[in-house]
PDB file of C-alpha atoms in Angstrom:
ATOM      1  CA  UNK A  25      18.722  -0.985  14.100  1.00 44.00           C
ATOM      2  CA  UNK A  26      19.307   2.607  13.112  1.00 46.00           C
ATOM      3  CA  UNK A  27      20.902   2.879   9.675  1.00 50.00           C
ATOM      4  CA  UNK A  28      20.890   1.140   6.336  1.00 50.00           C
ATOM      5  CA  UNK A  29      24.358  -0.152   7.169  1.00 51.00           C
ATOM      6  CA  UNK A  30      22.554  -2.557   9.534  1.00 63.00           C
ATOM      7  CA  UNK A  31      20.610  -4.106   6.628  1.00 72.00           C
ATOM      8  CA  UNK A  32      23.552  -5.261   4.473  1.00 71.00           C
ATOM      9  CA  UNK A  33      22.712  -8.938   4.812  1.00 77.00           C
ATOM     10  CA  UNK A  34      19.543 -10.870   4.009  1.00 85.00           C
ATOM     11  CA  UNK A  35      16.820 -10.070   6.555  1.00 89.00           C
ATOM     12  CA  UNK A  36      13.871 -12.315   7.432  1.00 90.00           C
ATOM     13  CA  UNK A  37      10.595 -11.431   9.130  1.00 91.00           C
ATOM     14  CA  UNK A  38       7.633 -13.599  10.093  1.00 90.00           C
ATOM     15  CA  UNK A  39       4.146 -12.105  10.238  1.00 90.00           C
ATOM     16  CA  UNK A  40       2.282 -12.566  13.513  1.00 86.00           C
ATOM     17  CA  UNK A  41      -1.323 -11.848  14.536  1.00 81.00           C
ATOM     18  CA  UNK A  42      -0.592  -8.139  15.064  1.00 79.00           C
ATOM     19  CA  UNK A  43       0.475  -7.634  11.448  1.00 83.00           C
ATOM     20  CA  UNK A  44      -2.233  -9.662   9.727  1.00 86.00           C
ATOM     21  CA  UNK A  45      -3.776  -7.807   6.731  1.00 87.00           C
ATOM     22  CA  UNK A  46      -1.133  -5.057   6.909  1.00 90.00           C
ATOM     23  CA  UNK A  47       0.305  -3.863   3.587  1.00 92.00           C
ATOM     24  CA  UNK A  48       3.867  -4.995   2.884  1.00 93.00           C
ATOM     25  CA  UNK A  49       5.107  -1.410   2.332  1.00 91.00           C
ATOM     26  CA  UNK A  50       3.707  -0.252   5.680  1.00 88.00           C
ATOM     27  CA  UNK A  51       5.146  -3.348   7.377  1.00 90.00           C
ATOM     28  CA  UNK A  52       8.628  -2.564   6.040  1.00 92.00           C
ATOM     29  CA  UNK A  53       8.428   1.174   6.853  1.00 88.00           C
ATOM     30  CA  UNK A  54       8.121   0.323  10.547  1.00 84.00           C
ATOM     31  CA  UNK A  55      10.879  -2.283  10.543  1.00 87.00           C
ATOM     32  CA  UNK A  56      13.621  -1.129   8.181  1.00 88.00           C
ATOM     33  CA  UNK A  57      14.605   1.823  10.336  1.00 79.00           C
ATOM     34  CA  UNK A  58      16.833   4.324   8.544  1.00 77.00           C
ATOM     35  CA  UNK A  59      15.902   3.105   5.072  1.00 84.00           C
ATOM     36  CA  UNK A  60      14.193   5.826   2.967  1.00 83.00           C
ATOM     37  CA  UNK A  61      10.669   5.016   1.839  1.00 84.00           C
ATOM     38  CA  UNK A  62      11.698   5.564  -1.785  1.00 82.00           C
ATOM     39  CA  UNK A  63      14.360   2.857  -1.363  1.00 85.00           C
ATOM     40  CA  UNK A  64      11.820   0.432   0.124  1.00 91.00           C
ATOM     41  CA  UNK A  65       9.471   0.980  -2.816  1.00 89.00           C
ATOM     42  CA  UNK A  66      12.345   0.326  -5.206  1.00 87.00           C
ATOM     43  CA  UNK A  67      13.236  -2.900  -3.384  1.00 91.00           C
ATOM     44  CA  UNK A  68       9.639  -4.066  -3.795  1.00 93.00           C
ATOM     45  CA  UNK A  69       9.488  -3.092  -7.490  1.00 90.00           C
ATOM     46  CA  UNK A  70      12.780  -4.844  -8.240  1.00 89.00           C
ATOM     47  CA  UNK A  71      11.695  -8.085  -6.559  1.00 91.00           C
ATOM     48  CA  UNK A  72      14.198  -7.692  -3.724  1.00 91.00           C
ATOM     49  CA  UNK A  73      11.351  -8.255  -1.257  1.00 95.00           C
ATOM     50  CA  UNK A  74       9.735 -11.708  -1.366  1.00 95.00           C
ATOM     51  CA  UNK A  75       6.793 -13.069   0.608  1.00 95.00           C
ATOM     52  CA  UNK A  76       6.779 -16.870   0.754  1.00 94.00           C
ATOM     53  CA  UNK A  77       9.365 -16.791  -2.074  1.00 92.00           C
ATOM     54  CA  UNK A  78       7.066 -14.795  -4.367  1.00 93.00           C
ATOM     55  CA  UNK A  79       7.355 -11.257  -5.723  1.00 93.00           C
ATOM     56  CA  UNK A  80       4.821  -8.810  -4.305  1.00 94.00           C
ATOM     57  CA  UNK A  81       3.413  -5.349  -4.905  1.00 92.00           C
ATOM     58  CA  UNK A  82       3.461  -2.504  -2.379  1.00 91.00           C
ATOM     59  CA  UNK A  83      -0.236  -2.981  -1.640  1.00 91.00           C
ATOM     60  CA  UNK A  84       0.036  -6.756  -1.022  1.00 93.00           C
ATOM     61  CA  UNK A  85      -1.677  -7.701   2.266  1.00 92.00           C
ATOM     62  CA  UNK A  86       0.091  -9.991   4.715  1.00 93.00           C
ATOM     63  CA  UNK A  87      -1.253 -13.098   6.448  1.00 92.00           C
ATOM     64  CA  UNK A  88      -0.233 -14.761   9.724  1.00 91.00           C
ATOM     65  CA  UNK A  89       2.824 -16.948   9.196  1.00 91.00           C
ATOM     66  CA  UNK A  90       4.004 -15.249   6.000  1.00 94.00           C
ATOM     67  CA  UNK A  91       7.789 -15.398   5.584  1.00 94.00           C
ATOM     68  CA  UNK A  92       9.263 -12.125   4.326  1.00 94.00           C
ATOM     69  CA  UNK A  93      12.729 -12.008   2.795  1.00 93.00           C
ATOM     70  CA  UNK A  94      14.499  -8.681   2.215  1.00 93.00           C
ATOM     71  CA  UNK A  95      17.639  -8.714   0.084  1.00 90.00           C
ATOM     72  CA  UNK A  96      20.777  -6.931   1.357  1.00 88.00           C
ATOM     73  CA  UNK A  97      20.608  -3.140   1.103  1.00 84.00           C
ATOM     74  CA  UNK A  98      23.970  -2.102  -0.297  1.00 68.00           C
ATOM     75  CA  UNK A  99      24.391   1.527   0.611  1.00 56.00           C
ATOM     76  CA  UNK A 100      25.075   3.558   3.689  1.00 46.00           C
ATOM     77  CA  UNK A 101      23.197   6.446   5.224  1.00 44.00           C
ATOM     78  CA  UNK A 102      24.077   8.595   8.195  1.00 42.00           C
ATOM     79  CA  UNK A 103      22.311   7.558  11.345  1.00 40.00           C
ATOM     80  CA  UNK A 104      19.579  10.156  11.813  1.00 38.00           C
ATOM     81  CA  UNK A 105      16.994   8.039  13.552  1.00 40.00           C
ATOM     82  CA  UNK A 106      18.745   7.177  16.804  1.00 40.00           C
ATOM     83  CA  UNK A 107      17.637  10.344  18.579  1.00 46.00           C
ATOM     84  CA  UNK A 108      15.453   9.279  21.525  1.00 61.00           C
ATOM     85  CA  UNK A 109      12.068  10.900  22.028  1.00 65.00           C
ATOM     86  CA  UNK A 110      12.394  13.320  24.945  1.00 71.00           C
ATOM     87  CA  UNK A 111       9.920  13.311  27.822  1.00 74.00           C
ATOM     88  CA  UNK A 112       8.939  16.868  26.889  1.00 78.00           C
ATOM     89  CA  UNK A 113       8.067  15.895  23.307  1.00 76.00           C
ATOM     90  CA  UNK A 114       6.292  12.717  24.406  1.00 75.00           C
ATOM     91  CA  UNK A 115       4.123  14.553  26.940  1.00 80.00           C
ATOM     92  CA  UNK A 116       3.402  17.306  24.413  1.00 86.00           C
ATOM     93  CA  UNK A 117       2.050  14.703  22.002  1.00 87.00           C
ATOM     94  CA  UNK A 118      -0.067  13.128  24.743  1.00 89.00           C
ATOM     95  CA  UNK A 119      -1.621  16.522  25.432  1.00 92.00           C
ATOM     96  CA  UNK A 120      -2.823  16.581  21.828  1.00 94.00           C
ATOM     97  CA  UNK A 121      -4.983  13.458  22.170  1.00 95.00           C
ATOM     98  CA  UNK A 122      -8.545  14.631  21.429  1.00 96.00           C
ATOM     99  CA  UNK A 123     -10.308  11.258  21.652  1.00 97.00           C
ATOM    100  CA  UNK A 124      -9.439   7.936  23.283  1.00 96.00           C
ATOM    101  CA  UNK A 125     -11.220   4.706  24.177  1.00 95.00           C
ATOM    102  CA  UNK A 126     -10.048   1.132  24.693  1.00 94.00           C
ATOM    103  CA  UNK A 127      -9.290   0.619  20.998  1.00 94.00           C
ATOM    104  CA  UNK A 128      -8.889   4.014  19.308  1.00 97.00           C
ATOM    105  CA  UNK A 129      -6.801   7.118  19.879  1.00 96.00           C
ATOM    106  CA  UNK A 130      -7.182  10.288  17.782  1.00 97.00           C
ATOM    107  CA  UNK A 131      -4.421  12.890  17.937  1.00 97.00           C
ATOM    108  CA  UNK A 132      -4.372  16.485  16.692  1.00 97.00           C
ATOM    109  CA  UNK A 133      -0.947  16.320  15.029  1.00 96.00           C
ATOM    110  CA  UNK A 134       1.007  19.569  14.736  1.00 94.00           C
ATOM    111  CA  UNK A 135       2.426  20.621  11.378  1.00 94.00           C
ATOM    112  CA  UNK A 136       6.092  19.733  10.919  1.00 91.00           C
ATOM    113  CA  UNK A 137       6.101  16.296  12.543  1.00 90.00           C
ATOM    114  CA  UNK A 138       5.901  13.183  10.387  1.00 89.00           C
ATOM    115  CA  UNK A 139       3.459  10.443  11.323  1.00 89.00           C
ATOM    116  CA  UNK A 140       6.396   8.016  11.570  1.00 80.00           C
ATOM    117  CA  UNK A 141      10.190   8.196  11.581  1.00 71.00           C
ATOM    118  CA  UNK A 142      12.552   7.227   8.765  1.00 60.00           C
ATOM    119  CA  UNK A 143      13.997   8.815   5.609  1.00 53.00           C
ATOM    120  CA  UNK A 144      16.073  11.290   7.613  1.00 55.00           C
ATOM    121  CA  UNK A 145      13.334  11.931  10.193  1.00 56.00           C
ATOM    122  CA  UNK A 146      14.550  11.238  13.746  1.00 61.00           C
ATOM    123  CA  UNK A 147      11.142  10.182  15.045  1.00 72.00           C
ATOM    124  CA  UNK A 148       7.487  10.573  14.193  1.00 83.00           C
ATOM    125  CA  UNK A 149       4.111  10.818  15.856  1.00 90.00           C
ATOM    126  CA  UNK A 150       3.729   7.077  16.347  1.00 89.00           C
ATOM    127  CA  UNK A 151       7.186   6.647  17.921  1.00 86.00           C
ATOM    128  CA  UNK A 152       6.526   9.593  20.228  1.00 87.00           C
ATOM    129  CA  UNK A 153       3.203   8.169  21.390  1.00 90.00           C
ATOM    130  CA  UNK A 154       4.688   4.716  21.968  1.00 87.00           C
ATOM    131  CA  UNK A 155       7.372   6.318  24.119  1.00 84.00           C
ATOM    132  CA  UNK A 156       4.815   8.441  25.989  1.00 85.00           C
ATOM    133  CA  UNK A 157       2.330   5.635  26.679  1.00 86.00           C
ATOM    134  CA  UNK A 158       4.695   2.693  27.021  1.00 83.00           C
ATOM    135  CA  UNK A 159       2.351   0.675  24.825  1.00 81.00           C
ATOM    136  CA  UNK A 160       3.949  -1.834  22.449  1.00 74.00           C
ATOM    137  CA  UNK A 161       0.917  -1.993  20.206  1.00 86.00           C
ATOM    138  CA  UNK A 162       0.010   1.361  18.678  1.00 91.00           C
ATOM    139  CA  UNK A 163      -0.450   1.431  14.899  1.00 91.00           C
ATOM    140  CA  UNK A 164      -1.313   4.173  12.421  1.00 93.00           C
ATOM    141  CA  UNK A 165      -4.703   3.627  10.813  1.00 93.00           C
ATOM    142  CA  UNK A 166      -3.979   6.201   8.102  1.00 93.00           C
ATOM    143  CA  UNK A 167      -1.474   8.948   7.309  1.00 91.00           C
ATOM    144  CA  UNK A 168      -1.380  12.655   6.642  1.00 93.00           C
ATOM    145  CA  UNK A 169       1.548  14.625   5.228  1.00 91.00           C
ATOM    146  CA  UNK A 170       4.276  15.886   7.527  1.00 91.00           C
ATOM    147  CA  UNK A 171       3.379  19.532   6.847  1.00 93.00           C
ATOM    148  CA  UNK A 172      -0.366  18.933   7.291  1.00 96.00           C
ATOM    149  CA  UNK A 173      -1.790  19.412  10.784  1.00 97.00           C
ATOM    150  CA  UNK A 174      -4.832  17.784  12.299  1.00 97.00           C
ATOM    151  CA  UNK A 175      -6.553  14.554  13.165  1.00 98.00           C
ATOM    152  CA  UNK A 176      -4.760  11.210  12.902  1.00 97.00           C
ATOM    153  CA  UNK A 177      -6.378   7.909  13.913  1.00 97.00           C
ATOM    154  CA  UNK A 178      -4.240   5.396  15.830  1.00 96.00           C
ATOM    155  CA  UNK A 179      -5.363   1.912  16.818  1.00 95.00           C
ATOM    156  CA  UNK A 180      -4.706   0.381  20.226  1.00 93.00           C
ATOM    157  CA  UNK A 181      -6.091  -2.998  19.121  1.00 92.00           C
ATOM    158  CA  UNK A 182      -5.532  -5.069  16.011  1.00 89.00           C
ATOM    159  CA  UNK A 183      -9.306  -5.536  15.579  1.00 91.00           C
ATOM    160  CA  UNK A 184      -9.873  -1.759  15.549  1.00 94.00           C
ATOM    161  CA  UNK A 185      -7.102  -1.289  12.988  1.00 92.00           C
ATOM    162  CA  UNK A 186      -8.701  -3.787  10.626  1.00 91.00           C
ATOM    163  CA  UNK A 187     -12.249  -2.450  11.119  1.00 94.00           C
ATOM    164  CA  UNK A 188     -11.382   1.199  10.538  1.00 95.00           C
ATOM    165  CA  UNK A 189      -9.062   0.495   7.599  1.00 92.00           C
ATOM    166  CA  UNK A 190     -11.912  -1.482   6.022  1.00 92.00           C
ATOM    167  CA  UNK A 191     -14.223   1.504   6.564  1.00 94.00           C
ATOM    168  CA  UNK A 192     -11.645   3.802   4.966  1.00 92.00           C
ATOM    169  CA  UNK A 193     -11.344   1.482   1.982  1.00 89.00           C
ATOM    170  CA  UNK A 194     -15.123   1.459   1.613  1.00 91.00           C
ATOM    171  CA  UNK A 195     -15.196   5.301   1.876  1.00 91.00           C
ATOM    172  CA  UNK A 196     -17.445   5.144   4.941  1.00 95.00           C
ATOM    173  CA  UNK A 197     -15.293   7.462   7.068  1.00 96.00           C
ATOM    174  CA  UNK A 198     -15.729  11.100   6.061  1.00 96.00           C
ATOM    175  CA  UNK A 199     -12.656  13.292   6.480  1.00 97.00           C
ATOM    176  CA  UNK A 200     -12.889  17.065   6.157  1.00 98.00           C
ATOM    177  CA  UNK A 201      -9.906  19.380   5.787  1.00 98.00           C
ATOM    178  CA  UNK A 202      -9.617  23.144   6.086  1.00 98.00           C
ATOM    179  CA  UNK A 203      -7.407  24.597   3.348  1.00 98.00           C
ATOM    180  CA  UNK A 204      -6.376  28.137   2.478  1.00 98.00           C
ATOM    181  CA  UNK A 205      -5.934  28.340  -1.289  1.00 98.00           C
ATOM    182  CA  UNK A 206      -4.625  31.031  -3.612  1.00 97.00           C
ATOM    183  CA  UNK A 207      -7.103  33.323  -5.332  1.00 96.00           C
ATOM    184  CA  UNK A 208     -10.874  33.606  -5.019  1.00 96.00           C
ATOM    185  CA  UNK A 209     -12.663  30.324  -5.718  1.00 96.00           C
ATOM    186  CA  UNK A 210     -15.721  31.220  -7.806  1.00 95.00           C
ATOM    187  CA  UNK A 211     -18.091  28.341  -7.005  1.00 96.00           C
ATOM    188  CA  UNK A 212     -19.484  27.972  -3.491  1.00 97.00           C
ATOM    189  CA  UNK A 213     -19.646  24.176  -3.883  1.00 97.00           C
ATOM    190  CA  UNK A 214     -18.001  21.925  -6.440  1.00 97.00           C
ATOM    191  CA  UNK A 215     -16.912  18.347  -7.006  1.00 97.00           C
ATOM    192  CA  UNK A 216     -13.393  18.072  -8.409  1.00 97.00           C
ATOM    193  CA  UNK A 217     -13.275  14.836 -10.408  1.00 97.00           C
ATOM    194  CA  UNK A 218      -9.767  14.334 -11.819  1.00 96.00           C
ATOM    195  CA  UNK A 219      -7.792  11.051 -12.008  1.00 96.00           C
ATOM    196  CA  UNK A 220      -4.442  11.192 -10.203  1.00 96.00           C
ATOM    197  CA  UNK A 221      -1.218   9.417 -11.109  1.00 95.00           C
ATOM    198  CA  UNK A 222       1.765   8.933  -8.798  1.00 89.00           C
ATOM    199  CA  UNK A 223       5.261   9.222 -10.232  1.00 88.00           C
ATOM    200  CA  UNK A 224       8.838   9.617  -9.015  1.00 82.00           C
ATOM    201  CA  UNK A 225      11.355  12.386  -9.581  1.00 81.00           C
ATOM    202  CA  UNK A 226      14.950  11.493 -10.422  1.00 77.00           C
ATOM    203  CA  UNK A 227      15.878  11.760  -6.722  1.00 74.00           C
ATOM    204  CA  UNK A 228      13.195   9.220  -5.761  1.00 72.00           C
ATOM    205  CA  UNK A 229      10.758  11.771  -4.342  1.00 79.00           C
ATOM    206  CA  UNK A 230       7.133  10.874  -5.005  1.00 83.00           C
ATOM    207  CA  UNK A 231       4.834  13.356  -6.723  1.00 91.00           C
ATOM    208  CA  UNK A 232       1.306  13.279  -8.117  1.00 94.00           C
ATOM    209  CA  UNK A 233      -0.279  14.788 -11.216  1.00 95.00           C
ATOM    210  CA  UNK A 234      -3.618  14.776 -13.000  1.00 96.00           C
ATOM    211  CA  UNK A 235      -3.520  12.121 -15.736  1.00 95.00           C
ATOM    212  CA  UNK A 236      -6.056  10.097 -17.712  1.00 94.00           C
ATOM    213  CA  UNK A 237      -3.874   7.104 -16.780  1.00 93.00           C
ATOM    214  CA  UNK A 238      -4.317   7.787 -13.065  1.00 94.00           C
ATOM    215  CA  UNK A 239      -6.740   6.422 -10.505  1.00 94.00           C
ATOM    216  CA  UNK A 240     -10.234   7.841 -10.079  1.00 95.00           C
ATOM    217  CA  UNK A 241     -10.107  10.676  -7.534  1.00 95.00           C
ATOM    218  CA  UNK A 242     -12.844  12.977  -6.290  1.00 96.00           C
ATOM    219  CA  UNK A 243     -12.819  15.847  -3.798  1.00 97.00           C
ATOM    220  CA  UNK A 244     -15.823  17.859  -2.628  1.00 97.00           C
ATOM    221  CA  UNK A 245     -14.979  21.543  -2.098  1.00 96.00           C
ATOM    222  CA  UNK A 246     -17.061  24.052  -0.156  1.00 97.00           C
ATOM    223  CA  UNK A 247     -16.081  27.695   0.171  1.00 97.00           C
ATOM    224  CA  UNK A 248     -16.105  28.868   3.785  1.00 97.00           C
ATOM    225  CA  UNK A 249     -14.811  32.417   3.294  1.00 97.00           C
ATOM    226  CA  UNK A 250     -13.348  34.504   0.477  1.00 96.00           C
ATOM    227  CA  UNK A 251     -10.606  37.092   0.882  1.00 96.00           C
ATOM    228  CA  UNK A 252      -8.931  39.488  -1.529  1.00 94.00           C
ATOM    229  CA  UNK A 253      -6.049  37.115  -2.345  1.00 95.00           C
ATOM    230  CA  UNK A 254      -7.167  33.727  -1.001  1.00 97.00           C
ATOM    231  CA  UNK A 255     -10.107  31.507  -0.053  1.00 97.00           C
ATOM    232  CA  UNK A 256     -10.761  29.336   2.992  1.00 98.00           C
ATOM    233  CA  UNK A 257     -12.128  26.038   1.715  1.00 98.00           C
ATOM    234  CA  UNK A 258     -13.479  22.909   3.407  1.00 98.00           C
ATOM    235  CA  UNK A 259     -12.361  19.919   1.353  1.00 98.00           C
ATOM    236  CA  UNK A 260     -13.673  16.362   1.724  1.00 97.00           C
ATOM    237  CA  UNK A 261     -11.743  13.727  -0.250  1.00 96.00           C
ATOM    238  CA  UNK A 262     -14.091  11.016  -1.524  1.00 94.00           C
ATOM    239  CA  UNK A 263     -11.082   8.859  -2.410  1.00 89.00           C
ATOM    240  CA  UNK A 264      -7.785   8.457  -0.586  1.00 86.00           C
ATOM    241  CA  UNK A 265      -4.996   9.404  -2.977  1.00 90.00           C
ATOM    242  CA  UNK A 266      -1.586  10.817  -2.064  1.00 90.00           C
ATOM    243  CA  UNK A 267      -1.574  14.660  -2.072  1.00 95.00           C
ATOM    244  CA  UNK A 268      -5.148  14.567  -3.418  1.00 96.00           C
ATOM    245  CA  UNK A 269      -6.425  17.894  -2.062  1.00 97.00           C
ATOM    246  CA  UNK A 270      -3.213  19.683  -3.029  1.00 97.00           C
ATOM    247  CA  UNK A 271      -3.178  18.441  -6.622  1.00 97.00           C
ATOM    248  CA  UNK A 272      -6.930  18.872  -7.114  1.00 98.00           C
ATOM    249  CA  UNK A 273      -6.595  22.471  -5.938  1.00 97.00           C
ATOM    250  CA  UNK A 274      -3.799  23.039  -8.430  1.00 97.00           C
ATOM    251  CA  UNK A 275      -5.910  21.449 -11.196  1.00 97.00           C
ATOM    252  CA  UNK A 276      -8.577  24.176 -10.911  1.00 97.00           C
ATOM    253  CA  UNK A 277      -6.077  27.020 -10.582  1.00 96.00           C
ATOM    254  CA  UNK A 278      -6.194  27.319  -6.784  1.00 97.00           C
ATOM    255  CA  UNK A 279      -3.121  25.631  -5.248  1.00 97.00           C
ATOM    256  CA  UNK A 280      -2.753  25.684  -1.484  1.00 98.00           C
ATOM    257  CA  UNK A 281      -1.015  28.604   0.173  1.00 97.00           C
ATOM    258  CA  UNK A 282       2.379  27.515   1.524  1.00 96.00           C
ATOM    259  CA  UNK A 283       2.691  24.460  -0.750  1.00 96.00           C
ATOM    260  CA  UNK A 284       6.302  24.159  -1.925  1.00 92.00           C
ATOM    261  CA  UNK A 285       5.595  21.184  -4.211  1.00 92.00           C
ATOM    262  CA  UNK A 286       2.446  22.043  -6.138  1.00 95.00           C
ATOM    263  CA  UNK A 287       1.674  25.491  -7.542  1.00 93.00           C
ATOM    264  CA  UNK A 288       4.354  27.412  -5.658  1.00 90.00           C
ATOM    265  CA  UNK A 289       4.942  29.486  -8.809  1.00 91.00           C
ATOM    266  CA  UNK A 290       1.293  30.671  -8.859  1.00 94.00           C
ATOM    267  CA  UNK A 291       0.994  34.335  -7.890  1.00 94.00           C
ATOM    268  CA  UNK A 292      -0.114  35.083  -4.334  1.00 95.00           C
ATOM    269  CA  UNK A 293      -0.139  38.558  -2.773  1.00 93.00           C
ATOM    270  CA  UNK A 294      -1.452  37.693   0.669  1.00 93.00           C
ATOM    271  CA  UNK A 295       0.467  37.419   3.960  1.00 94.00           C
ATOM    272  CA  UNK A 296       3.268  34.879   3.956  1.00 91.00           C
ATOM    273  CA  UNK A 297       2.337  31.572   5.635  1.00 93.00           C
ATOM    274  CA  UNK A 298       4.573  29.642   8.005  1.00 88.00           C
ATOM    275  CA  UNK A 299       3.750  26.316   6.366  1.00 94.00           C
ATOM    276  CA  UNK A 300       1.373  24.345   4.140  1.00 97.00           C
ATOM    277  CA  UNK A 301      -2.124  25.643   4.927  1.00 97.00           C
ATOM    278  CA  UNK A 302      -3.914  22.309   5.251  1.00 98.00           C
ATOM    279  CA  UNK A 303      -5.551  21.015   8.436  1.00 98.00           C
ATOM    280  CA  UNK A 304      -7.465  17.765   9.019  1.00 98.00           C
ATOM    281  CA  UNK A 305     -10.348  19.288  10.982  1.00 98.00           C
ATOM    282  CA  UNK A 306     -13.104  16.658  11.201  1.00 98.00           C
ATOM    283  CA  UNK A 307     -13.630  12.884  11.280  1.00 98.00           C
ATOM    284  CA  UNK A 308     -17.036  11.265  10.943  1.00 98.00           C
ATOM    285  CA  UNK A 309     -16.667   7.564  11.787  1.00 97.00           C
ATOM    286  CA  UNK A 310     -19.650   5.176  11.863  1.00 96.00           C
ATOM    287  CA  UNK A 311     -20.398   4.269  15.479  1.00 94.00           C
ATOM    288  CA  UNK A 312     -18.489   7.242  16.936  1.00 96.00           C
ATOM    289  CA  UNK A 313     -19.364  10.837  17.710  1.00 96.00           C
ATOM    290  CA  UNK A 314     -17.968  13.390  15.257  1.00 97.00           C
ATOM    291  CA  UNK A 315     -14.368  14.235  16.222  1.00 98.00           C
ATOM    292  CA  UNK A 316     -13.084  17.740  15.497  1.00 97.00           C
ATOM    293  CA  UNK A 317      -9.913  19.788  15.850  1.00 97.00           C
ATOM    294  CA  UNK A 318     -10.145  23.589  15.590  1.00 96.00           C
ATOM    295  CA  UNK A 319      -8.045  25.549  13.131  1.00 97.00           C
ATOM    296  CA  UNK A 320      -4.529  25.831  14.622  1.00 96.00           C
ATOM    297  CA  UNK A 321      -3.244  29.203  15.801  1.00 96.00           C
ATOM    298  CA  UNK A 322      -0.923  29.800  12.851  1.00 95.00           C
ATOM    299  CA  UNK A 323      -3.741  29.307  10.328  1.00 97.00           C
ATOM    300  CA  UNK A 324      -6.137  31.380  12.481  1.00 96.00           C
ATOM    301  CA  UNK A 325      -3.565  34.183  12.462  1.00 96.00           C
ATOM    302  CA  UNK A 326      -3.228  33.983   8.673  1.00 96.00           C
ATOM    303  CA  UNK A 327      -7.033  34.086   8.257  1.00 96.00           C
ATOM    304  CA  UNK A 328      -7.172  37.207  10.457  1.00 96.00           C
ATOM    305  CA  UNK A 329      -4.526  38.894   8.312  1.00 96.00           C
ATOM    306  CA  UNK A 330      -6.374  37.934   5.133  1.00 96.00           C
ATOM    307  CA  UNK A 331      -9.641  39.322   6.517  1.00 94.00           C
ATOM    308  CA  UNK A 332      -7.896  42.625   7.105  1.00 92.00           C
ATOM    309  CA  UNK A 333      -7.232  42.905   3.371  1.00 84.00           C
ATOM    310  CA  UNK A 334     -10.798  44.020   2.524  1.00 64.00           C
ATOM    311  CA  UNK A 335     -12.289  40.522   2.370  1.00 49.00           C
ATOM    312  CA  UNK A 336     -15.510  39.771   0.555  1.00 50.00           C
ATOM    313  CA  UNK A 337     -18.565  38.669   2.527  1.00 51.00           C
ATOM    314  CA  UNK A 338     -18.237  35.194   4.082  1.00 51.00           C
ATOM    315  CA  UNK A 339     -20.327  32.463   2.517  1.00 49.00           C
ATOM    316  CA  UNK A 340     -23.141  31.334   4.807  1.00 44.00           C
TER     317      UNK A 340
END
């Protein structure tokens, strides 16, 4: 089904062994094709999604045999998700696999491709990999923003999905990002400890801000190199909040270069970036060797241009 016009009657799903312990919002993202994520969240909030006849929250975990009822979705949207994944795109994504075993695949996602299709996106990383591999069971273990490049973990087995999501929840998987931020960060190392609150704009777009009413959020920052107008930082989120690194950077006066949502009005006199300068560069997973993805060419090029602007000495 490819548009919200296909969901104008009551829809039922039954949870099987492959979806056990999956969140209801993630379950619906992969099944209500063509329905914007903001609309799905609203359906859940308004009680239009029921599990075993009961209202649920977005984070509710599913169990085998659960009966899910989705009320009719009464609006139309142009079909933008029916575009098939071309062989060229599928093979390009396969070439970006940096680690694979019988249960786990790690892909170095390029900037500009979403991790999954929907909300006006023709296809995403997961759809492309399913098309390229022919595997029915490939599931995202976690997500990164569409404009962020770098490492994404994908499970090939239900058991691996559950194990690694548990490790993420327990903060036992260390993720490190490379970020180019505006201005010169003064401290070589710092822990940004600011609670973050998610909210929605009038158009349904989700945003995040620092708020005492938000959830506890911590990010460890380490300066890698300072330039005249920017700083290369290695950021390790110690919690897993939406847009955490971006909003924490903004909170200390150093928003990310190329960010059109947070801090875009902050002055920046360096070379213009092609995109959000955030790259998931390293994964440290218990029981696995450290997995790394080098800085992509566009960010390497920007760093070279910044160095040419009479950069300060790199931090050891």
